[in-house]
mmCIF file of C-alpha atoms and ligand atoms in Angstrom:
data_model
loop_
_atom_site.group_PDB
_atom_site.id
_atom_site.type_symbol
_atom_site.label_atom_id
_atom_site.label_comp_id
_atom_site.label_asym_id
_atom_site.label_seq_id
_atom_site.Cartn_x
_atom_site.Cartn_y
_atom_site.Cartn_z
ATOM 1 C CA MET A 1 52.442 31.588 53.278
ATOM 2 C CA VAL A 2 53.422 27.976 52.707
ATOM 3 C CA GLN A 3 53.319 26.213 49.674
ATOM 4 C CA GLY A 4 54.034 22.637 48.850
ATOM 5 C CA ALA A 5 54.588 19.350 50.786
ATOM 6 C CA VAL A 6 57.728 19.972 53.163
ATOM 7 C CA ASN A 7 58.281 15.995 53.069
ATOM 8 C CA GLN A 8 56.360 13.291 52.199
ATOM 9 C CA ASN A 9 56.307 11.871 55.638
ATOM 10 C CA THR A 10 53.058 13.043 57.706
ATOM 11 C CA LYS A 11 54.793 14.118 61.041
ATOM 12 C CA LEU A 12 56.454 17.014 59.082
ATOM 13 C CA THR A 13 53.443 18.931 57.686
ATOM 14 C CA LYS A 14 53.385 22.361 56.629
ATOM 15 C CA GLU A 15 51.629 23.599 59.697
ATOM 16 C CA TRP A 16 54.198 21.901 61.979
ATOM 17 C CA LEU A 17 57.098 23.325 60.284
ATOM 18 C CA GLN A 18 55.622 26.847 59.989
ATOM 19 C CA ASN A 19 54.677 27.235 64.011
ATOM 20 C CA TYR A 20 58.107 26.105 64.732
ATOM 21 C CA VAL A 21 59.754 28.678 62.523
ATOM 22 C CA ASP A 22 57.386 31.611 63.741
ATOM 23 C CA ASP A 23 58.190 30.530 67.406
ATOM 24 C CA TRP A 24 61.875 30.810 66.758
ATOM 25 C CA VAL A 25 61.742 33.878 64.237
ATOM 26 C CA ASN A 26 59.604 35.750 67.877
ATOM 27 C CA PHE A 27 62.614 33.969 70.120
ATOM 28 C CA TYR A 28 65.490 35.369 67.943
ATOM 29 C CA ARG A 29 63.987 38.555 67.218
ATOM 30 C CA LYS A 30 65.030 40.324 70.742
ATOM 31 C CA HIS A 31 68.739 39.597 69.604
ATOM 32 C CA THR A 32 68.287 42.064 66.970
ATOM 33 C CA ASN A 33 69.205 44.692 70.017
ATOM 34 C CA GLU A 34 72.074 43.316 70.333
ATOM 35 C CA GLY A 35 73.677 44.221 66.746
ATOM 36 C CA GLU A 36 73.926 47.333 64.935
ATOM 37 C CA LEU A 37 72.720 48.548 61.541
ATOM 38 C CA ALA A 38 76.092 49.220 58.976
ATOM 39 C CA SER A 39 76.741 52.602 59.654
ATOM 40 C CA TYR A 40 79.689 53.263 56.658
ATOM 41 C CA ILE A 41 76.895 53.258 54.128
ATOM 42 C CA PRO A 42 74.685 56.021 55.383
ATOM 43 C CA MET A 43 71.483 54.373 53.481
ATOM 44 C CA LEU A 44 71.503 51.460 55.074
ATOM 45 C CA GLN A 45 71.082 53.218 58.501
ATOM 46 C CA GLN A 46 67.415 53.730 57.467
ATOM 47 C CA SER A 47 66.538 49.918 58.006
ATOM 48 C CA ASN A 48 64.980 49.031 60.745
ATOM 49 C CA LYS A 49 66.966 46.996 63.306
ATOM 50 C CA GLU A 50 64.202 44.914 64.631
ATOM 51 C CA HIS A 51 63.635 43.334 61.526
ATOM 52 C CA LEU A 52 64.174 39.509 61.518
ATOM 53 C CA GLY A 53 62.544 37.327 58.526
ATOM 54 C CA ILE A 54 63.253 34.031 56.890
ATOM 55 C CA THR A 55 62.197 32.453 53.700
ATOM 56 C CA ILE A 56 63.232 28.484 52.732
ATOM 57 C CA ILE A 57 62.575 26.822 49.257
ATOM 58 C CA GLY A 58 62.915 23.204 49.102
ATOM 59 C CA ASN A 59 64.360 21.592 45.948
ATOM 60 C CA ASN A 60 60.820 20.000 45.267
ATOM 61 C CA GLY A 61 59.066 23.524 45.644
ATOM 62 C CA ALA A 62 57.732 23.427 49.225
ATOM 63 C CA MET A 63 58.285 27.044 50.979
ATOM 64 C CA ILE A 64 58.124 28.286 54.310
ATOM 65 C CA GLU A 65 57.879 32.077 55.385
ATOM 66 C CA SER A 66 57.795 33.558 58.803
ATOM 67 C CA GLY A 67 58.717 36.810 59.969
ATOM 68 C CA ASP A 68 59.518 40.404 57.964
ATOM 69 C CA VAL A 69 59.400 38.575 54.477
ATOM 70 C CA ASN A 70 58.336 41.543 52.973
ATOM 71 C CA ILE A 71 61.289 43.705 53.118
ATOM 72 C CA PRO A 72 63.141 44.342 49.945
ATOM 73 C CA PHE A 73 67.240 44.827 50.651
ATOM 74 C CA THR A 74 70.072 45.353 48.846
ATOM 75 C CA ILE A 75 72.079 42.131 48.005
ATOM 76 C CA GLN A 76 75.428 43.506 48.969
ATOM 77 C CA SER A 77 78.442 41.102 49.794
ATOM 78 C CA ILE A 78 76.031 38.323 48.888
ATOM 79 C CA SER A 79 76.366 39.624 45.230
ATOM 80 C CA LYS A 80 80.075 38.670 45.311
ATOM 81 C CA VAL A 81 79.276 34.943 45.233
ATOM 82 C CA PHE A 82 77.051 35.571 41.953
ATOM 83 C CA THR A 83 79.758 37.983 40.371
ATOM 84 C CA PHE A 84 82.395 34.736 41.013
ATOM 85 C CA ILE A 85 80.096 32.944 39.371
ATOM 86 C CA VAL A 86 79.427 34.910 36.078
ATOM 87 C CA ALA A 87 83.219 35.546 35.794
ATOM 88 C CA CYS A 88 84.077 31.995 35.999
ATOM 89 C CA MET A 89 81.490 31.436 33.423
ATOM 90 C CA GLU A 90 82.609 34.247 31.476
ATOM 91 C CA ARG A 91 86.547 33.787 31.631
ATOM 92 C CA GLY A 92 86.696 29.893 32.869
ATOM 93 C CA VAL A 93 87.415 28.840 36.017
ATOM 94 C CA THR A 94 91.208 28.562 35.581
ATOM 95 C CA TYR A 95 91.584 32.003 34.526
ATOM 96 C CA VAL A 96 89.613 33.547 37.860
ATOM 97 C CA LEU A 97 91.608 31.255 40.003
ATOM 98 C CA ASP A 98 95.101 32.522 38.415
ATOM 99 C CA ARG A 99 93.717 35.841 39.731
ATOM 100 C CA VAL A 100 92.332 35.173 42.975
ATOM 101 C CA ASP A 101 92.770 32.495 45.580
ATOM 102 C CA VAL A 102 90.214 30.045 47.647
ATOM 103 C CA GLU A 103 91.878 30.643 51.057
ATOM 104 C CA PRO A 104 90.140 31.963 54.080
ATOM 105 C CA THR A 105 91.521 35.309 55.690
ATOM 106 C CA GLY A 106 90.340 35.156 59.421
ATOM 107 C CA GLU A 107 90.420 38.910 58.950
ATOM 108 C CA ALA A 108 87.814 41.263 58.474
ATOM 109 C CA PHE A 109 85.774 41.988 54.897
ATOM 110 C CA ASN A 110 87.342 44.705 54.218
ATOM 111 C CA SER A 111 90.956 44.164 55.564
ATOM 112 C CA ILE A 112 94.144 44.571 53.151
ATOM 113 C CA MET A 113 96.714 43.698 55.384
ATOM 114 C CA HIS A 114 97.606 40.172 54.197
ATOM 115 C CA LEU A 115 97.811 41.294 50.714
ATOM 116 C CA GLU A 116 100.395 43.966 52.328
ATOM 117 C CA MET A 117 102.264 42.035 54.534
ATOM 118 C CA LYS A 118 102.484 38.871 52.803
ATOM 119 C CA GLN A 119 103.154 40.023 49.476
ATOM 120 C CA LEU A 120 100.747 37.782 47.807
ATOM 121 C CA LYS A 121 100.236 36.928 43.704
ATOM 122 C CA LYS A 122 96.397 37.545 44.045
ATOM 123 C CA PRO A 123 94.026 38.309 46.745
ATOM 124 C CA PHE A 124 93.187 35.770 49.477
ATOM 125 C CA ASN A 125 89.476 34.742 48.173
ATOM 126 C CA PRO A 126 86.609 36.338 46.057
ATOM 127 C CA PHE A 127 84.507 37.283 49.035
ATOM 128 C CA ILE A 128 86.841 39.649 50.838
ATOM 129 C CA ASN A 129 86.573 43.225 49.232
ATOM 130 C CA ALA A 130 89.955 42.949 47.672
ATOM 131 C CA GLY A 131 88.770 39.502 45.955
ATOM 132 C CA ALA A 132 85.667 40.644 45.138
ATOM 133 C CA ILE A 133 86.901 44.092 43.732
ATOM 134 C CA THR A 134 89.250 41.824 41.555
ATOM 135 C CA VAL A 135 87.042 39.689 40.362
ATOM 136 C CA THR A 136 84.496 42.742 39.114
ATOM 137 C CA SER A 137 87.278 43.461 37.440
ATOM 138 C CA LEU A 138 87.351 40.455 35.322
ATOM 139 C CA LEU A 139 83.842 40.745 33.893
ATOM 140 C CA ASN A 140 83.330 41.570 30.546
ATOM 141 C CA GLY A 141 82.350 44.823 29.156
ATOM 142 C CA LYS A 142 83.186 48.447 28.914
ATOM 143 C CA THR A 143 80.419 50.086 31.098
ATOM 144 C CA SER A 144 79.030 49.154 34.440
ATOM 145 C CA ASP A 145 76.335 48.042 32.608
ATOM 146 C CA GLU A 146 77.713 45.977 30.027
ATOM 147 C CA LYS A 147 80.022 44.142 32.917
ATOM 148 C CA LEU A 148 76.386 43.525 34.497
ATOM 149 C CA LYS A 149 74.303 42.378 32.058
ATOM 150 C CA PRO A 150 75.144 38.756 32.565
ATOM 151 C CA LEU A 151 74.535 38.933 36.296
ATOM 152 C CA PHE A 152 71.585 40.505 35.223
ATOM 153 C CA GLN A 153 70.539 37.909 33.221
ATOM 154 C CA LEU A 154 71.332 35.170 35.846
ATOM 155 C CA PHE A 155 69.232 36.331 38.333
ATOM 156 C CA GLU A 156 66.336 36.803 35.969
ATOM 157 C CA GLU A 157 66.616 33.222 34.970
ATOM 158 C CA ILE A 158 66.507 31.972 38.294
ATOM 159 C CA LEU A 159 63.923 34.706 39.586
ATOM 160 C CA GLY A 160 61.851 35.147 36.585
ATOM 161 C CA TYR A 161 62.457 39.173 36.629
ATOM 162 C CA HIS A 162 65.235 41.216 36.409
ATOM 163 C CA PRO A 163 65.835 42.833 39.795
ATOM 164 C CA PRO A 164 66.096 46.552 40.449
ATOM 165 C CA LEU A 165 69.058 48.851 41.317
ATOM 166 C CA ASN A 166 68.705 51.075 44.467
ATOM 167 C CA VAL A 167 69.825 53.920 43.087
ATOM 168 C CA ASP A 168 69.885 55.609 46.883
ATOM 169 C CA VAL A 169 72.022 52.760 48.207
ATOM 170 C CA PHE A 170 74.411 53.232 45.344
ATOM 171 C CA LYS A 171 74.735 56.506 45.704
ATOM 172 C CA SER A 172 75.116 56.595 49.066
ATOM 173 C CA GLU A 173 78.100 53.790 48.954
ATOM 174 C CA LYS A 174 79.533 55.782 46.011
ATOM 175 C CA GLU A 175 79.831 58.946 47.572
ATOM 176 C CA THR A 176 81.208 57.267 51.004
ATOM 177 C CA SER A 177 83.584 54.498 49.607
ATOM 178 C CA VAL A 178 86.777 55.690 51.026
ATOM 179 C CA ARG A 179 88.112 51.970 52.199
ATOM 180 C CA ASN A 180 87.028 50.573 49.045
ATOM 181 C CA ARG A 181 88.785 53.342 47.063
ATOM 182 C CA ALA A 182 91.739 52.553 49.014
ATOM 183 C CA ILE A 183 91.480 48.906 48.679
ATOM 184 C CA GLY A 184 91.152 49.797 44.945
ATOM 185 C CA TYR A 185 94.397 51.809 44.601
ATOM 186 C CA TYR A 186 96.594 49.038 46.175
ATOM 187 C CA LEU A 187 95.072 46.297 43.390
ATOM 188 C CA VAL A 188 96.000 48.851 40.690
ATOM 189 C CA GLU A 189 99.541 49.204 42.199
ATOM 190 C CA LEU A 190 99.969 45.574 42.354
ATOM 191 C CA GLY A 191 98.482 44.709 39.095
ATOM 192 C CA TYR A 192 95.870 43.316 40.205
ATOM 193 C CA LEU A 193 92.546 45.123 38.175
ATOM 194 C CA GLU A 194 92.068 44.039 34.726
ATOM 195 C CA SER A 195 89.464 46.995 34.140
ATOM 196 C CA ASP A 196 90.195 50.761 34.863
ATOM 197 C CA LEU A 197 89.486 51.330 38.584
ATOM 198 C CA ASP A 198 86.317 53.665 38.108
ATOM 199 C CA LEU A 199 84.702 51.524 36.406
ATOM 200 C CA THR A 200 85.162 48.652 38.438
ATOM 201 C CA LEU A 201 83.971 50.358 41.759
ATOM 202 C CA GLU A 202 81.119 51.673 39.602
ATOM 203 C CA THR A 203 80.506 48.154 38.808
ATOM 204 C CA TYR A 204 81.065 46.485 41.960
ATOM 205 C CA PHE A 205 78.797 49.185 43.935
ATOM 206 C CA LYS A 206 76.352 48.934 41.790
ATOM 207 C CA GLN A 207 76.485 45.237 41.934
ATOM 208 C CA CYS A 208 76.220 45.718 45.879
ATOM 209 C CA SER A 209 73.266 47.482 45.214
ATOM 210 C CA ILE A 210 70.817 45.346 43.693
ATOM 211 C CA GLU A 211 67.721 44.948 45.376
ATOM 212 C CA ILE A 212 66.314 41.512 46.233
ATOM 213 C CA SER A 213 63.703 39.835 48.365
ATOM 214 C CA LEU A 214 63.910 37.068 51.173
ATOM 215 C CA GLN A 215 62.219 34.784 48.355
ATOM 216 C CA ASP A 216 64.816 35.529 45.981
ATOM 217 C CA LEU A 217 67.713 34.754 48.129
ATOM 218 C CA ALA A 218 66.145 31.580 49.178
ATOM 219 C CA ARG A 219 65.715 30.640 45.392
ATOM 220 C CA LEU A 220 69.423 31.244 44.429
ATOM 221 C CA GLY A 221 70.182 28.967 47.439
ATOM 222 C CA MET A 222 68.015 26.201 46.230
ATOM 223 C CA ILE A 223 69.735 26.411 42.729
ATOM 224 C CA LEU A 224 73.276 26.376 44.540
ATOM 225 C CA ALA A 225 71.678 23.421 46.789
ATOM 226 C CA ASN A 226 70.756 21.221 43.602
ATOM 227 C CA ASP A 227 74.717 22.040 42.222
ATOM 228 C CA GLY A 228 73.071 24.610 39.617
ATOM 229 C CA GLU A 229 70.238 22.680 38.233
ATOM 230 C CA ASP A 230 66.911 24.042 38.125
ATOM 231 C CA PRO A 231 65.215 21.093 40.106
ATOM 232 C CA LYS A 232 61.695 21.877 38.363
ATOM 233 C CA THR A 233 63.383 22.086 34.711
ATOM 234 C CA GLY A 234 66.390 20.056 35.026
ATOM 235 C CA LEU A 235 68.224 22.668 33.102
ATOM 236 C CA GLU A 236 71.813 23.571 34.207
ATOM 237 C CA ILE A 237 71.629 27.176 35.365
ATOM 238 C CA ILE A 238 75.002 27.459 36.677
ATOM 239 C CA PRO A 239 77.863 24.750 35.850
ATOM 240 C CA ARG A 240 78.165 22.114 38.407
ATOM 241 C CA GLN A 241 82.039 22.476 39.028
ATOM 242 C CA VAL A 242 81.482 26.318 39.373
ATOM 243 C CA ALA A 243 78.351 25.829 41.699
ATOM 244 C CA ARG A 244 80.530 23.368 43.843
ATOM 245 C CA LEU A 245 83.632 26.102 43.889
ATOM 246 C CA ALA A 246 81.249 29.135 44.994
ATOM 247 C CA LYS A 247 79.715 26.503 47.599
ATOM 248 C CA ALA A 248 83.445 25.548 48.985
ATOM 249 C CA LEU A 249 84.000 29.224 49.025
ATOM 250 C CA MET A 250 80.826 29.961 50.952
ATOM 251 C CA LEU A 251 81.698 27.549 53.662
ATOM 252 C CA THR A 252 85.313 28.653 54.008
ATOM 253 C CA CYS A 253 85.147 32.444 53.429
ATOM 254 C CA GLY A 254 81.234 33.133 53.323
ATOM 255 C CA MET A 255 81.164 34.718 56.882
ATOM 256 C CA TYR A 256 84.418 36.285 56.673
ATOM 257 C CA ASP A 257 85.968 35.757 60.089
ATOM 258 C CA ALA A 258 83.182 34.351 61.783
ATOM 259 C CA SER A 259 83.601 31.532 58.917
ATOM 260 C CA GLY A 260 85.289 28.934 61.102
ATOM 261 C CA LYS A 261 82.466 29.311 63.788
ATOM 262 C CA PHE A 262 80.010 29.583 61.428
ATOM 263 C CA ALA A 263 81.247 25.994 59.760
ATOM 264 C CA ALA A 264 81.273 24.000 63.230
ATOM 265 C CA TYR A 265 77.928 25.726 64.881
ATOM 266 C CA VAL A 266 75.925 25.810 61.876
ATOM 267 C CA GLY A 267 77.764 23.596 58.995
ATOM 268 C CA ILE A 268 76.191 25.134 55.670
ATOM 269 C CA PRO A 269 77.431 27.089 52.896
ATOM 270 C CA ALA A 270 76.317 30.540 53.777
ATOM 271 C CA LYS A 271 76.945 34.424 52.593
ATOM 272 C CA SER A 272 76.135 37.093 54.158
ATOM 273 C CA GLY A 273 76.088 40.940 53.268
ATOM 274 C CA VAL A 274 76.125 44.371 55.388
ATOM 275 C CA SER A 275 72.336 44.780 54.662
ATOM 276 C CA GLY A 276 71.468 42.293 56.954
ATOM 277 C CA GLY A 277 70.928 39.353 54.373
ATOM 278 C CA ILE A 278 72.177 35.865 54.573
ATOM 279 C CA ILE A 279 72.254 33.372 51.577
ATOM 280 C CA ALA A 280 72.533 29.557 53.182
ATOM 281 C CA VAL A 281 72.771 26.280 51.302
ATOM 282 C CA SER A 282 71.610 23.052 52.207
ATOM 283 C CA PRO A 283 72.175 20.164 49.913
ATOM 284 C CA PRO A 284 70.059 16.812 49.903
ATOM 285 C CA ARG A 285 70.939 14.793 52.723
ATOM 286 C CA ALA A 286 71.516 11.089 52.199
ATOM 287 C CA ARG A 287 69.672 9.931 55.233
ATOM 288 C CA ASN A 288 66.879 7.383 55.694
ATOM 289 C CA GLU A 289 65.484 9.517 58.527
ATOM 290 C CA GLU A 290 62.375 12.055 58.990
ATOM 291 C CA LEU A 291 64.378 15.436 58.418
ATOM 292 C CA PRO A 292 62.594 18.456 56.723
ATOM 293 C CA PHE A 293 63.717 19.278 53.439
ATOM 294 C CA ILE A 294 65.962 16.615 53.152
ATOM 295 C CA ASN A 295 66.011 16.769 49.332
ATOM 296 C CA GLY A 296 68.039 20.101 49.679
ATOM 297 C CA CYS A 297 66.720 23.768 50.217
ATOM 298 C CA GLY A 298 67.860 27.356 49.731
ATOM 299 C CA ILE A 299 67.436 29.172 52.534
ATOM 300 C CA GLY A 300 67.018 33.310 53.071
ATOM 301 C CA VAL A 301 67.203 35.527 56.008
ATOM 302 C CA TYR A 302 67.162 39.212 56.890
ATOM 303 C CA GLY A 303 67.728 40.772 59.925
ATOM 304 C CA PRO A 304 69.841 43.992 59.400
ATOM 305 C CA ALA A 305 71.030 44.585 63.171
ATOM 306 C CA LEU A 306 74.719 43.156 62.720
ATOM 307 C CA ASP A 307 77.575 41.728 64.804
ATOM 308 C CA GLN A 308 80.894 43.175 64.736
ATOM 309 C CA GLN A 309 81.697 40.870 61.847
ATOM 310 C CA GLY A 310 79.259 42.589 59.740
ATOM 311 C CA ASN A 311 76.917 39.585 59.350
ATOM 312 C CA SER A 312 73.053 39.442 60.354
ATOM 313 C CA ILE A 313 73.353 38.851 64.620
ATOM 314 C CA ALA A 314 69.999 37.671 65.075
ATOM 315 C CA GLY A 315 70.048 36.017 61.708
ATOM 316 C CA ILE A 316 73.027 33.915 62.487
ATOM 317 C CA ARG A 317 71.476 32.820 65.517
ATOM 318 C CA LEU A 318 68.265 31.779 63.795
ATOM 319 C CA LEU A 319 70.178 29.656 61.226
ATOM 320 C CA ARG A 320 72.195 28.104 64.087
ATOM 321 C CA HIS A 321 68.930 27.303 65.646
ATOM 322 C CA ILE A 322 67.271 25.608 62.578
ATOM 323 C CA ALA A 323 70.504 23.831 61.001
ATOM 324 C CA LYS A 324 70.506 22.118 64.416
ATOM 325 C CA GLN A 325 66.860 21.238 64.919
ATOM 326 C CA TRP A 326 66.660 19.728 61.492
ATOM 327 C CA ASP A 327 70.100 18.390 61.125
ATOM 328 C CA LEU A 328 71.331 20.623 58.515
ATOM 329 C CA SER A 329 75.194 20.333 58.609
ATOM 330 C CA ILE A 330 76.655 18.778 55.805
ATOM 331 C CA PHE A 331 79.324 17.123 58.111
HETATM 332 O O1 LIG B 1 82.115 46.940 49.874
HETATM 333 C C1 LIG B 1 81.395 47.188 50.776
HETATM 334 O O2 LIG B 1 81.477 47.294 51.660
HETATM 335 C C2 LIG B 1 79.854 46.539 50.403
HETATM 336 N N1 LIG B 1 79.342 47.146 49.548
HETATM 337 C C3 LIG B 1 79.528 45.145 50.759
HETATM 338 C C4 LIG B 1 80.248 44.687 51.835
HETATM 339 C C5 LIG B 1 79.300 43.209 52.761
HETATM 340 O O3 LIG B 1 78.588 43.398 52.400
HETATM 341 C C6 LIG B 1 80.005 42.846 53.879
HETATM 342 N N2 LIG B 1 79.330 41.805 54.454
HETATM 343 N N3 LIG B 1 78.810 41.634 55.565
#
C-alpha cells in the first residue's frame, strides 16, 4: 500500500518507487538462507527464516511497504533505544549518562568482557545488554508494569495504540536467560543497578517482548528522523536533545560489533533486534536534488534470519542497497 506523495517532483512517483522496492525485496530475500534464526530464545525459532519486509514512512506521511509487512514480531533490542529515551526523560540526561557511557565496544551485544577487564565505572553504552539492563534499573516504579508504563505511553502517543506484550516470548526468554542473569549478577556486584535484579530483569525481558509491526517501527523512526517532533502536529514527543543523543548512539552502537561497517556502508542511524527487526532513521537532507524521501523518513525492516552479529542478514543488505540508491547516508 502506498499513501501520499513521496516527493513533489514527478519522476519519483509512488508507483515507480514501489516497483523498485518490490524488486529489491525479492532480490534480497534469497540471502535469508545465509542466516540463522536466534536460538537462545526458543520462541524466536518459530519465525519463518524466509520472511523479509520493509516499510518506509516519510515526514510528509508518504508510505511505501513491500514484502512480508504483516508479521507481528517482538521489538527485542530495539526497545533499548526507547527505554534509554524514557530514562533520560524521567531522570534527566546527566543522571543517565553518569551511569552509562556512550562508547561503542566492538564486542557482541551480550559481552561482559570489557566491563570486567577494563574495570569501568559504568557500562560502555545503553545498547549492549549490560548497559540496557542498567538503564532499565533506572526506570521509576516498584513493579515491572509501573516501570514500563511511560514506555507504553510513549509508544501509544506515537503509534496511536498500546502495543501488546507477547507473553510466550517473554516467558521463553525469562526461562532461558542464563547469560543475562550472569550479566545482571555482575552488575549487582559492581553496584550499578538501582533496582532489585529480579525486578530489573523481568522489566527488561518484558520490554524486549513488546510486539510491534513494521509500520510501527517506521513510524517510531520517522519521529526520531524529525528530532522527536511529530511532523503532522508539530508537537514535541521526545525532547530534541534526547532524540539526537539516541540517534548518535544508534549510529555508533546500534548494530553492535557491525556498527562501524553499517556507518561506513549504509550511513544512517539504526538499531537491530534478534527477532530480525531493524529501525533506521533518515534525517531530512539539505540538497537541491531529486531524491526520494528528501524530507526524512523512518524505515522498518523485518527479516528474522540473522548474521553472526545478531543482525538481520537480508535486512542489512536491503538497507544498504536502498541507502546507496537513494543517497540516504548522513555523511
Ligand atoms: O537480551 C537479549 O538477549 C534479547 N532480549 C535482546 C537481544 C537483542 O535483540 C540483540 N540484538 N540484536
